[in-house]
Tab-separated table of C-alpha atoms and ligand atoms in Angstrom:
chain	number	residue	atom	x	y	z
A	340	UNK	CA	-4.757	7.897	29.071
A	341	UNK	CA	-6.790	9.269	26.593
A	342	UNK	CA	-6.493	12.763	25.205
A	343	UNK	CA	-8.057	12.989	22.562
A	344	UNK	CA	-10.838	11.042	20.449
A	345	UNK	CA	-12.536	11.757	16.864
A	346	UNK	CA	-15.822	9.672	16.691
A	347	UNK	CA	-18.120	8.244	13.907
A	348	UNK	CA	-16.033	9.194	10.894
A	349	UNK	CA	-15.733	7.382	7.585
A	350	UNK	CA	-12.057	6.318	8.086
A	351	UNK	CA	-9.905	6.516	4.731
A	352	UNK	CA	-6.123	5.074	7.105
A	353	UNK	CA	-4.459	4.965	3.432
A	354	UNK	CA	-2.951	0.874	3.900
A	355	UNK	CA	-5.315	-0.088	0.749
A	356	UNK	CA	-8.307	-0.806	2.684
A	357	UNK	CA	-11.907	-0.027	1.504
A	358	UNK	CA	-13.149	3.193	3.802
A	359	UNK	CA	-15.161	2.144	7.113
A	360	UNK	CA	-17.779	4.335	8.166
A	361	UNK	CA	-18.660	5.310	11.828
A	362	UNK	CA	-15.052	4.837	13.418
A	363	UNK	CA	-13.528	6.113	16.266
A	364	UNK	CA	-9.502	7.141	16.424
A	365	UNK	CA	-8.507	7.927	19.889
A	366	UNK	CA	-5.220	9.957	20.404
A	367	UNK	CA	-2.799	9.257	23.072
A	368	UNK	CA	-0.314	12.087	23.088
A	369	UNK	CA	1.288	12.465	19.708
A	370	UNK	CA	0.224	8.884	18.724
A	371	UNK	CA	-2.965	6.778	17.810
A	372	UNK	CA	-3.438	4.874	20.109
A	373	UNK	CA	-6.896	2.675	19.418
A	374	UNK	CA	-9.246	2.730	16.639
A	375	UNK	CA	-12.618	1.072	16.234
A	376	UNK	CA	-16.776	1.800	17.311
A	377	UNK	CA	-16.402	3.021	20.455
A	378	UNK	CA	-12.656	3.293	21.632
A	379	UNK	CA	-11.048	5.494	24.235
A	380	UNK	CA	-12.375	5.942	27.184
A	381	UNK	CA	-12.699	9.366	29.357
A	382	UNK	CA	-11.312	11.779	26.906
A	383	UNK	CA	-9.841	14.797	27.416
A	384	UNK	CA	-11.246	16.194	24.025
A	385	UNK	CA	-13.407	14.533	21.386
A	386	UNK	CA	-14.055	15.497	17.818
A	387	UNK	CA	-17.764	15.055	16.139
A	388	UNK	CA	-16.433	13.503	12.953
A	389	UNK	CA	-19.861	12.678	11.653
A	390	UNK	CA	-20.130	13.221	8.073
A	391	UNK	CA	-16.411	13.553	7.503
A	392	UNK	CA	-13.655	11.637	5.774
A	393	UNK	CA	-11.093	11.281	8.719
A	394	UNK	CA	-7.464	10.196	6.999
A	395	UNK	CA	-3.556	10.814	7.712
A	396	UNK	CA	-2.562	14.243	7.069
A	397	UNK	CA	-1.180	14.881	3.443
A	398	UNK	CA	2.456	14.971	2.439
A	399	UNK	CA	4.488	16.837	-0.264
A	400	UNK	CA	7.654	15.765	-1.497
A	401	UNK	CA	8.723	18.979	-2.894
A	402	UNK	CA	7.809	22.097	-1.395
A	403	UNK	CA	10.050	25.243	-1.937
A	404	UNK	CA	8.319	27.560	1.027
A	405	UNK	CA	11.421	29.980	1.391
A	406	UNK	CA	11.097	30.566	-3.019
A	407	UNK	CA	8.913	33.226	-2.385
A	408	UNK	CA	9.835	35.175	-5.772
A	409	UNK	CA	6.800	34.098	-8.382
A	410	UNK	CA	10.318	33.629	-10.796
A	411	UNK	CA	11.372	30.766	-8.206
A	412	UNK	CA	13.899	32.842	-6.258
A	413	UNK	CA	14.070	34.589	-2.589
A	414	UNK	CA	13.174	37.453	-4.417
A	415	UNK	CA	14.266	40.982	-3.310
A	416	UNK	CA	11.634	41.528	-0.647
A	417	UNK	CA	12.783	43.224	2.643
A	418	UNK	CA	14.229	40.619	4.801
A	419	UNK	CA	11.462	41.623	7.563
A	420	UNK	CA	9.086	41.146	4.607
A	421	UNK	CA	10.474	37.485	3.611
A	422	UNK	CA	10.058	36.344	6.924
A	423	UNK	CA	6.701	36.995	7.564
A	424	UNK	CA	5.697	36.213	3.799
A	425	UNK	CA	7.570	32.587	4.626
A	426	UNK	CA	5.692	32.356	7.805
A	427	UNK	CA	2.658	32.386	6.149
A	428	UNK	CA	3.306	30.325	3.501
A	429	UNK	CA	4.492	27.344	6.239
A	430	UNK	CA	1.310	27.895	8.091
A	431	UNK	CA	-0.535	27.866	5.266
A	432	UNK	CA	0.426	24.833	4.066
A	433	UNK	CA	-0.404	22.999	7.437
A	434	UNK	CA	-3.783	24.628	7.092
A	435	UNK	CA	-4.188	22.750	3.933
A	436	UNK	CA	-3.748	19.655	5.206
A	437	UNK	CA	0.102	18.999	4.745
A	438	UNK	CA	1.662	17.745	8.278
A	439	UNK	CA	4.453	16.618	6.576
A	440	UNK	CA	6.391	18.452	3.703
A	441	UNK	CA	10.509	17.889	2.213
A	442	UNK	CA	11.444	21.165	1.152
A	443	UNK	CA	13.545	20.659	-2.077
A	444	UNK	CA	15.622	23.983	-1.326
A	445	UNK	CA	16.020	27.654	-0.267
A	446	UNK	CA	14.524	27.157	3.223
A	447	UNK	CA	16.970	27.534	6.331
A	448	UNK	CA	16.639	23.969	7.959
A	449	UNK	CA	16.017	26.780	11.252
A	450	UNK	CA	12.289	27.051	9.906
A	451	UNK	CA	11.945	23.771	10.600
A	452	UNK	CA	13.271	24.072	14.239
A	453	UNK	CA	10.791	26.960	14.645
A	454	UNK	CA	7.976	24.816	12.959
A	455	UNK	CA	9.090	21.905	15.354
A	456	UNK	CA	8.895	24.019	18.681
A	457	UNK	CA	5.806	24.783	17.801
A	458	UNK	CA	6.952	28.853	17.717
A	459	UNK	CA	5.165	28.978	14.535
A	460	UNK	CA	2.202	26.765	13.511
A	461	UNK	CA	3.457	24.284	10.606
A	462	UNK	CA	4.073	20.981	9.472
A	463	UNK	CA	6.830	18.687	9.521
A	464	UNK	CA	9.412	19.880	7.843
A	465	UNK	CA	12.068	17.968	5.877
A	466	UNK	CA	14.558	20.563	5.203
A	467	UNK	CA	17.293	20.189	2.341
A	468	UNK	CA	18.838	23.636	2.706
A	469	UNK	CA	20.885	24.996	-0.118
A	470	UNK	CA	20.718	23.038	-3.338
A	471	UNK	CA	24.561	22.524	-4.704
A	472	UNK	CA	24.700	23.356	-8.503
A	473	UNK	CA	27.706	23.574	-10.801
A	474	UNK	CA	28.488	26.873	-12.144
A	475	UNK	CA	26.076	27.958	-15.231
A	476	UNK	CA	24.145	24.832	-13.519
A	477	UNK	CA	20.008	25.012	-12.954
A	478	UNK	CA	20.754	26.829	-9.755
A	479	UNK	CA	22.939	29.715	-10.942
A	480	UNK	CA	20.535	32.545	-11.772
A	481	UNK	CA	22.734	35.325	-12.836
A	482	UNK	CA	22.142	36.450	-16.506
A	483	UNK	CA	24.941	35.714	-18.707
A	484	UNK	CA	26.265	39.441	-18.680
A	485	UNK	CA	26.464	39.295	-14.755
A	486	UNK	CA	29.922	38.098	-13.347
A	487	UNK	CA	28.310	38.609	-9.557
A	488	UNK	CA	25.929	35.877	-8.204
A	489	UNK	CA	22.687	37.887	-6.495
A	490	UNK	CA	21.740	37.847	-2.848
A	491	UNK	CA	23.631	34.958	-0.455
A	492	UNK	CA	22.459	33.225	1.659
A	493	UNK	CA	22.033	34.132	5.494
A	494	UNK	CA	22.576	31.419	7.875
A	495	UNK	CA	19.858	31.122	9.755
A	496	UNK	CA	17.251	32.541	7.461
A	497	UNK	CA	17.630	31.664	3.956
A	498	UNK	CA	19.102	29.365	1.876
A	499	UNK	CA	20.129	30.554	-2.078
A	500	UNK	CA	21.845	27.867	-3.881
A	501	UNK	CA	25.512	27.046	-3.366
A	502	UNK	CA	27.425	27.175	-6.553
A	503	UNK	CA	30.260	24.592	-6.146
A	504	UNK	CA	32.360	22.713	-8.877
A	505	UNK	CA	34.854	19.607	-7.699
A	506	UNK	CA	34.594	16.969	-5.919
A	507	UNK	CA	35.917	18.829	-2.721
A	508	UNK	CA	33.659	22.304	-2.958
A	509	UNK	CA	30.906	19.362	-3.477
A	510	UNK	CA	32.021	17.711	-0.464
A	511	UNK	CA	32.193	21.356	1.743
A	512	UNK	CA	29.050	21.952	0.957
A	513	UNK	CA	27.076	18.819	1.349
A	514	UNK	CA	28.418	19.009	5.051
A	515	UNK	CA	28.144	22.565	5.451
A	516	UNK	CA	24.197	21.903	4.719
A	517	UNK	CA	24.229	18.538	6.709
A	518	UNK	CA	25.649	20.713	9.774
A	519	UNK	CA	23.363	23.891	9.190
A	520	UNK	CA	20.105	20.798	9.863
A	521	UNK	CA	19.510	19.666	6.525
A	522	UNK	CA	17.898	15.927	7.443
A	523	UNK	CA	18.963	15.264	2.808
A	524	UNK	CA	20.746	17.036	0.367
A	525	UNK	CA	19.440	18.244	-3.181
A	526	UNK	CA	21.560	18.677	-6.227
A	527	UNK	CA	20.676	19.982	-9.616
A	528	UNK	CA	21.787	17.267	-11.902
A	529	UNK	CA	20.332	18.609	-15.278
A	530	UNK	CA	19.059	21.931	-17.107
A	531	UNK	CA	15.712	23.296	-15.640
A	532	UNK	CA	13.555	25.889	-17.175
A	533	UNK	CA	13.766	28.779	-15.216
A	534	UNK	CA	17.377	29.337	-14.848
A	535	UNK	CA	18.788	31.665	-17.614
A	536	UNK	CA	21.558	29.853	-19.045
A	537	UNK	CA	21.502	26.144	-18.677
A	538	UNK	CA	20.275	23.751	-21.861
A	539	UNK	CA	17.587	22.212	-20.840
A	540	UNK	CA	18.963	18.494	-21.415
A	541	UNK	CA	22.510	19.785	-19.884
A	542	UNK	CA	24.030	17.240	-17.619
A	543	UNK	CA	24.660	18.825	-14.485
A	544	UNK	CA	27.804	17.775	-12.039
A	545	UNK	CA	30.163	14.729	-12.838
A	546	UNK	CA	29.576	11.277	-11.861
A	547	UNK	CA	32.146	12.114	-9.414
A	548	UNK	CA	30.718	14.675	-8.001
A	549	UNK	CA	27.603	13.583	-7.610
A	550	UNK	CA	28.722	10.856	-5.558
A	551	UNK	CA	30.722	13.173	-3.230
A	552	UNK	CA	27.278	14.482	-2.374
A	553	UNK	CA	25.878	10.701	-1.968
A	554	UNK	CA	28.963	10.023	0.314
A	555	UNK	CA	28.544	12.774	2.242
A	556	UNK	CA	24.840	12.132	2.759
A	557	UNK	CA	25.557	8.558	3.757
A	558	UNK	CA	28.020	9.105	6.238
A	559	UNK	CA	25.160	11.388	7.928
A	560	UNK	CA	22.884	8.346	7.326
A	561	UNK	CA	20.669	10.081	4.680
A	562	UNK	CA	20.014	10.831	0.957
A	563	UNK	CA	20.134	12.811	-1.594
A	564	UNK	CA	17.359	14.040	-4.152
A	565	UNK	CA	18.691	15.366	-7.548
A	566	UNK	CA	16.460	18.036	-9.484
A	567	UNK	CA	16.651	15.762	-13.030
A	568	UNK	CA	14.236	16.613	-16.354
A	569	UNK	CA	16.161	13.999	-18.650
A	570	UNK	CA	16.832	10.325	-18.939
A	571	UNK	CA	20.830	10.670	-19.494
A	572	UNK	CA	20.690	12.918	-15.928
A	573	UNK	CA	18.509	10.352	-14.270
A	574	UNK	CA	21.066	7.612	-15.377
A	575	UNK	CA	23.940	9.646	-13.827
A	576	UNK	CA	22.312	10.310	-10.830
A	577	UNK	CA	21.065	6.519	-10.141
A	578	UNK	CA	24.804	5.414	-11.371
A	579	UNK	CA	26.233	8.285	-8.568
A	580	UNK	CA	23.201	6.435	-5.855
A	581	UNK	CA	20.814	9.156	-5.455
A	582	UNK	CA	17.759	7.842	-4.059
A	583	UNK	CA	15.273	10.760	-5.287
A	584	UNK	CA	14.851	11.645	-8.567
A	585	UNK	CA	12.627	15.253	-8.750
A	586	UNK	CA	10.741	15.625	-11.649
A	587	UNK	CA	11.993	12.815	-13.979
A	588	UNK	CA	9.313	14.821	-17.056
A	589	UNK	CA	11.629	12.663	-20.067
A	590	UNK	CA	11.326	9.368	-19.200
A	591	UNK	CA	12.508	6.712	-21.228
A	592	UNK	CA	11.948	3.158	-20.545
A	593	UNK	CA	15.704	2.262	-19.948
A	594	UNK	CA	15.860	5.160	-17.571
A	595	UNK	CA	12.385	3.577	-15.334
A	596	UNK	CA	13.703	0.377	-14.959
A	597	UNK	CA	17.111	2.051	-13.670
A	598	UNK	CA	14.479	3.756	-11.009
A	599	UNK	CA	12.643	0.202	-10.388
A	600	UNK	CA	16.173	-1.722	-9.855
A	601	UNK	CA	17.732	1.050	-7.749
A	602	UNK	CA	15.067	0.976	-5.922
A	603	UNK	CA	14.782	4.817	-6.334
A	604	UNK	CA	11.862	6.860	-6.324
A	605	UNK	CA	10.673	9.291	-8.961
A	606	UNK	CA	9.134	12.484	-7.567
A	607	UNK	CA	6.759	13.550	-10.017
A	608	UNK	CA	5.782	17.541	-9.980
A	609	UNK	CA	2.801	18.327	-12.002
A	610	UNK	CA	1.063	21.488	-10.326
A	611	UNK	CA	4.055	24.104	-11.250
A	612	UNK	CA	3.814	22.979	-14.790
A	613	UNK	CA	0.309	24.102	-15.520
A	614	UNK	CA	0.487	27.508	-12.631
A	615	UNK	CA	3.179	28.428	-15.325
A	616	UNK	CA	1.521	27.707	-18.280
A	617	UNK	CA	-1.544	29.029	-17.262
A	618	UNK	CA	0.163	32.424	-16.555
A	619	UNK	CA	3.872	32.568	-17.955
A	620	UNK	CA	3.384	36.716	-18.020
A	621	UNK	CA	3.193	36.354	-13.887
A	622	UNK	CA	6.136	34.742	-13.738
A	623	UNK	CA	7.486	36.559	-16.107
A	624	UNK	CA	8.769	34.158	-17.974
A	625	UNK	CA	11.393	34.350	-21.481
A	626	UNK	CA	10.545	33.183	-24.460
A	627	UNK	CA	13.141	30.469	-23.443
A	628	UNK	CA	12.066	29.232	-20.524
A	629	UNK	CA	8.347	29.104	-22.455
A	630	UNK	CA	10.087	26.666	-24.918
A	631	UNK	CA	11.810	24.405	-22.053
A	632	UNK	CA	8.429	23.953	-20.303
A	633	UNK	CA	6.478	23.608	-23.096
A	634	UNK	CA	9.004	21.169	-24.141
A	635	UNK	CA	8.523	18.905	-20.358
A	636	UNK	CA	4.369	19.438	-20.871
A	637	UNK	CA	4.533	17.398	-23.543
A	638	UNK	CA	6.532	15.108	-22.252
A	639	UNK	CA	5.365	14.574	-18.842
A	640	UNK	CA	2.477	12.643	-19.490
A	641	UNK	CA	4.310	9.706	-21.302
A	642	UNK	CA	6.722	9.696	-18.616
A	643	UNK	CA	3.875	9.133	-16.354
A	644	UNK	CA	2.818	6.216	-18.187
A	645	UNK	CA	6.265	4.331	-17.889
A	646	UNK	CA	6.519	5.106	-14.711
A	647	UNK	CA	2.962	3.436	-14.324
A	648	UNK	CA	3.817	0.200	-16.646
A	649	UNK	CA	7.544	-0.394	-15.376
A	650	UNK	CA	5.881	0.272	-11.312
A	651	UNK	CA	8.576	2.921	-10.632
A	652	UNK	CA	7.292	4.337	-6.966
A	653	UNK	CA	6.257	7.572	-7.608
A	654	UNK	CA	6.303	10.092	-4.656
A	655	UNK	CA	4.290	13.341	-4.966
A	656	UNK	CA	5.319	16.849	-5.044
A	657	UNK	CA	3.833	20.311	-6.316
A	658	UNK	CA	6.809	22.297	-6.786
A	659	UNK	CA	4.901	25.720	-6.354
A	660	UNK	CA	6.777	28.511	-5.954
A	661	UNK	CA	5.851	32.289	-5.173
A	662	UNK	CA	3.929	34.391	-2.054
A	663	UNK	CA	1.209	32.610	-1.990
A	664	UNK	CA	2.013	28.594	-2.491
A	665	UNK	CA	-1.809	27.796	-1.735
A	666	UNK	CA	-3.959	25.348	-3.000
A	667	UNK	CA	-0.991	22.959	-2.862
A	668	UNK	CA	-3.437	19.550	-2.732
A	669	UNK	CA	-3.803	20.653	-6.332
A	670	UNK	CA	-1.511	17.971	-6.500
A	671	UNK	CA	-3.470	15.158	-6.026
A	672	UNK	CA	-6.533	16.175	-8.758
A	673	UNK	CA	-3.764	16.995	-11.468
A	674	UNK	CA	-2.018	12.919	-10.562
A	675	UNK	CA	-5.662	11.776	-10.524
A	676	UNK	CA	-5.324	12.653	-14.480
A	677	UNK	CA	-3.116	9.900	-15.039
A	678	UNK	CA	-4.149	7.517	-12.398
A	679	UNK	CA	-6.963	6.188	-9.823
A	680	UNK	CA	-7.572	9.196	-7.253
A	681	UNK	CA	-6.650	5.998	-4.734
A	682	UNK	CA	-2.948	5.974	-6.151
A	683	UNK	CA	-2.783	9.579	-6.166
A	684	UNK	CA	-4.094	10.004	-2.702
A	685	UNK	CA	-1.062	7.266	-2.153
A	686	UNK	CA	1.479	8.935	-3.757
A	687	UNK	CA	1.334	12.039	-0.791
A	688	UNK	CA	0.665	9.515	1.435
A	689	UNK	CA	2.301	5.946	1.869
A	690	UNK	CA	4.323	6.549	-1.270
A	691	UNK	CA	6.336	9.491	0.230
A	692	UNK	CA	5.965	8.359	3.636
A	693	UNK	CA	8.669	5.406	2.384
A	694	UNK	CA	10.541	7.964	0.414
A	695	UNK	CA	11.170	10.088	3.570
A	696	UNK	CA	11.943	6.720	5.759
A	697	UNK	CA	9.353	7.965	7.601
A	698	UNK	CA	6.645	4.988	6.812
A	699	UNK	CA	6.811	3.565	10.558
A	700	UNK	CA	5.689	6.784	11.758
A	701	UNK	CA	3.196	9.039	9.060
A	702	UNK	CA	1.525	7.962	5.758
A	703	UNK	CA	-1.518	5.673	7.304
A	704	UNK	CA	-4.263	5.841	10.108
A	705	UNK	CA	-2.975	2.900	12.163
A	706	UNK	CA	-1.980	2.157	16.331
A	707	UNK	CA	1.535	3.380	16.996
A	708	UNK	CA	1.858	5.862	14.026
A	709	UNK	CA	1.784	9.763	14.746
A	710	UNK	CA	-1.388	11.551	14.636
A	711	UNK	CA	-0.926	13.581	11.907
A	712	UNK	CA	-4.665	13.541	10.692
A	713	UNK	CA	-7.212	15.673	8.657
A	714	UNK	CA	-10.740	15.322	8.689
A	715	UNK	CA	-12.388	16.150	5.161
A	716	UNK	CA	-16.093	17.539	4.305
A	717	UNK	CA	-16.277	14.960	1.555
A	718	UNK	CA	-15.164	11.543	-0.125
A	719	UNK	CA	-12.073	11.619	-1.531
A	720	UNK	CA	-11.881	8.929	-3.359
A	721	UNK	CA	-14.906	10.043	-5.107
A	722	UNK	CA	-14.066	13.482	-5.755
A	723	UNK	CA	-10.374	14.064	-5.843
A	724	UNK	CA	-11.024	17.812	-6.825
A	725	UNK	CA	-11.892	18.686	-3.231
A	726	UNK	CA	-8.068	18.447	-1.750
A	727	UNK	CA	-8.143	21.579	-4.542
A	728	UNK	CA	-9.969	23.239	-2.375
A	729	UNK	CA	-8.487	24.166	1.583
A	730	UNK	CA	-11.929	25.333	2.848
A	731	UNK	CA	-13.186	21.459	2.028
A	732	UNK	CA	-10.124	20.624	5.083
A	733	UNK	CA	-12.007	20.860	7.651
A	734	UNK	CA	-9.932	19.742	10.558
A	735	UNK	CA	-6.354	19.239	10.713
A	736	UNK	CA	-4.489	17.337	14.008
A	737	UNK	CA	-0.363	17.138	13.600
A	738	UNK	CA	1.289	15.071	16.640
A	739	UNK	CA	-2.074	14.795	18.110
A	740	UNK	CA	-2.105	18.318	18.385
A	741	UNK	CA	-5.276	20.274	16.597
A	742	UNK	CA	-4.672	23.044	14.396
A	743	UNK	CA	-7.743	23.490	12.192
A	744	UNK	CA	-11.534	22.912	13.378
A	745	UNK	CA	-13.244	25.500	11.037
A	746	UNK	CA	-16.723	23.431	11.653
A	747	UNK	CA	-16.515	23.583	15.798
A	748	UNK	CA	-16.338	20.247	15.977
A	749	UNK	CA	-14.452	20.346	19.066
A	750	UNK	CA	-16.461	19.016	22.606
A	751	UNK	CA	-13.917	19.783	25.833
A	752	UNK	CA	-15.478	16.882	27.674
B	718	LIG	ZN1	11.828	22.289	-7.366
């Protein structure tokens, strides 16, 4: 039976084909369930999707929606205030087209059971829990006169990072997280350049520690995705058998074709770069941490070209942090910089779709495969910019489900 059935778009499905105008995607369910001219019989509901780009629902790779602090942490908001500034920020981010999302840290894997019941309105989420950092590591954000780390965690509603050093306080950890719901595990690997104390091309945790993580996550059947700015860190990490590297700004060539032969992914996260270069004073950030991004800037965009000539797979991620987190498909203009709006459409698509071991289920428009779907007032492929833009997301359907029809395209039939 037919619920549901979104005629005469211009399908983009995202598996490399040229867009087909005037196609019908009927919904079954949670799942698409036919597609051509005039499919699905007897609807429940159809969509008008005349004039509209109809393609899979975005993804993002790494998302930090419990970082509500413009500075990158919780913050010291009332907890009554974090949770509804959260909320928003997870429903906002389905509203902009993301059905799918891996949060790289600080969000309770719970918001993704709440997001899941459907008890508040938001994507899928991938939740990693608390990030495990080494002590003066990227994730330890006391100043260097403070002996006492700031706010903890509380199970349940947020996660700060866990500060752990050994291979056995690795080990706790990475199954405290695993047990909390955390479907991979992130580590901090190498400086970053918001924490206070870290060098920026510090190597963070020992090879063996790293791989307690890995272990850990493999026994649970998963991954782990390692926060890594430097080529020695990247090394490490691919040595230790991390599968994601986040970031990955200072590339070298030795360190790609690591990626390419571990069959790794690089994460790339452009949009955070130039929000905090566009306004360090509102994140109020040092005259150090202006130096350390300054310093991945004008890096980045070499890395991006090794990446491109040794075929590392790049996945995509924005990285925002703070109240808002909007205007997240940012993403995909700021990768269309370095390559063709079709590869950075496919980097939030197929490309972390595989990443996620999710590519039977999300990243394309085809029978069998969830439908997680936006329709778009426009042409991507010929104007990347409008993904900048949430108002130009005009309908948005996760697990066949519709949560956005700002244009009433709607027709109970
Ligand atoms: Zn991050």
């Amino acid at each position: 039976m037919t619920n549901l059935v979104i005629r005469n778009a211009e399908l983009l499905d995202c598996t490399g084909a040229d867009p087909r105008a005037g196609v019908d995607v009927a919904v079954s369910g949670s799942l698409i369930s036919d597609i051509g001219p005039g499919v699905g019989s007897s609807p429940d509901e159809v969509i008008d999707g005349d004039g509209l780009t109809l393609m899979p629902g975005l993804t993002d790779a790494h998302v930090h929606m419990g970082l509500v602090d413009p500075a990158g942490g919780i913050g010291d908001l009332p907890w009554i205030d974090y949770v509804f500034t959260v909320r928003g920020v997870i429903e906002n981010t389905l509203q902009e087209g993301f059905t799918t999302v891996r949060d790289a840290g600080g969000l309770d894997p719970h918001w993704a059971r709440l997001s899941e019941q459907g008890v508040i309105a938001g994507p899928r989420i991938l939740p990693s829990g608390s990030v495990l950092s080494q002590t003066g590591g990227h994730g330890d954000l006391r100043p260097a006169h403070h002996i006492a780390h700031p706010r903890g965690s509380i199970p349940g509603l947020s996660a700060t990072p866990e500060i752990v050093d050994g291979v056995d306080q690795v080990r706790r950890a990475a199954r405290e997280q695993l047990r909390k719901g955390a479907t991979q595990l992130k580590v901090f690997s190498s400086g970053g350049v918001l924490s206070p104390t870290d060098p920026f091309d510090s190597l963070q945790f020992s090879y063996a520690e790293l791989r307690a993580a890995v272990e850990a996550a493999a026994d649970w059947h998963t991954y782990v995705l390692a926060h890594c700015h430097t080529s020695d860190a990247i090394r490490r990490a691919l040595t230790a058998g991390i599968r994601s590297i986040e970031h990955a700004s200072i590339l070298d060539e030795d360190a790609a074709q690591r990626i390419v032969e571990s069959d790794a992914f690089a994460v790339v996260t452009l949009s955070v770069k130039y929000d905090l270069l566009a306004d360090p004073e509102a994140a109020r950030l040092t005259p150090a941490q202006l130096t350390k991004l300054q310093a991945v800037e004008s890096a980045v965009h070499r890395s991006l070209e090794i990446m491109g000539e040794t075929g590392v797979k790049v996945g995509s991620g924005s990285d925002i942090v703070g109240p808002l987190q909007d205007r997240r498909g940012r993403e995909m203009a700021n990768k269309a910089k370095f390559m063709s709006p079709a590869e950075a459409i496919a980097t939030a698509t197929t490309g972390n779709a595989e990443l996620f071991y999710m590519e039977d289920r999300i990243g394309t428009v085809e029978v069998g495969k969830e439908a997680d779907l936006i329709l778009v007032d426009g042409r991507p492929l010929d104007e990347i910019e409008l993904f900048s833009d949430p108002d130009r997301i005009v309908g948005v359907i996760k697990g066949g489900r519709i949560y956005k029809d700002t244009q009433r395209r709607l027709q109970k039939s």
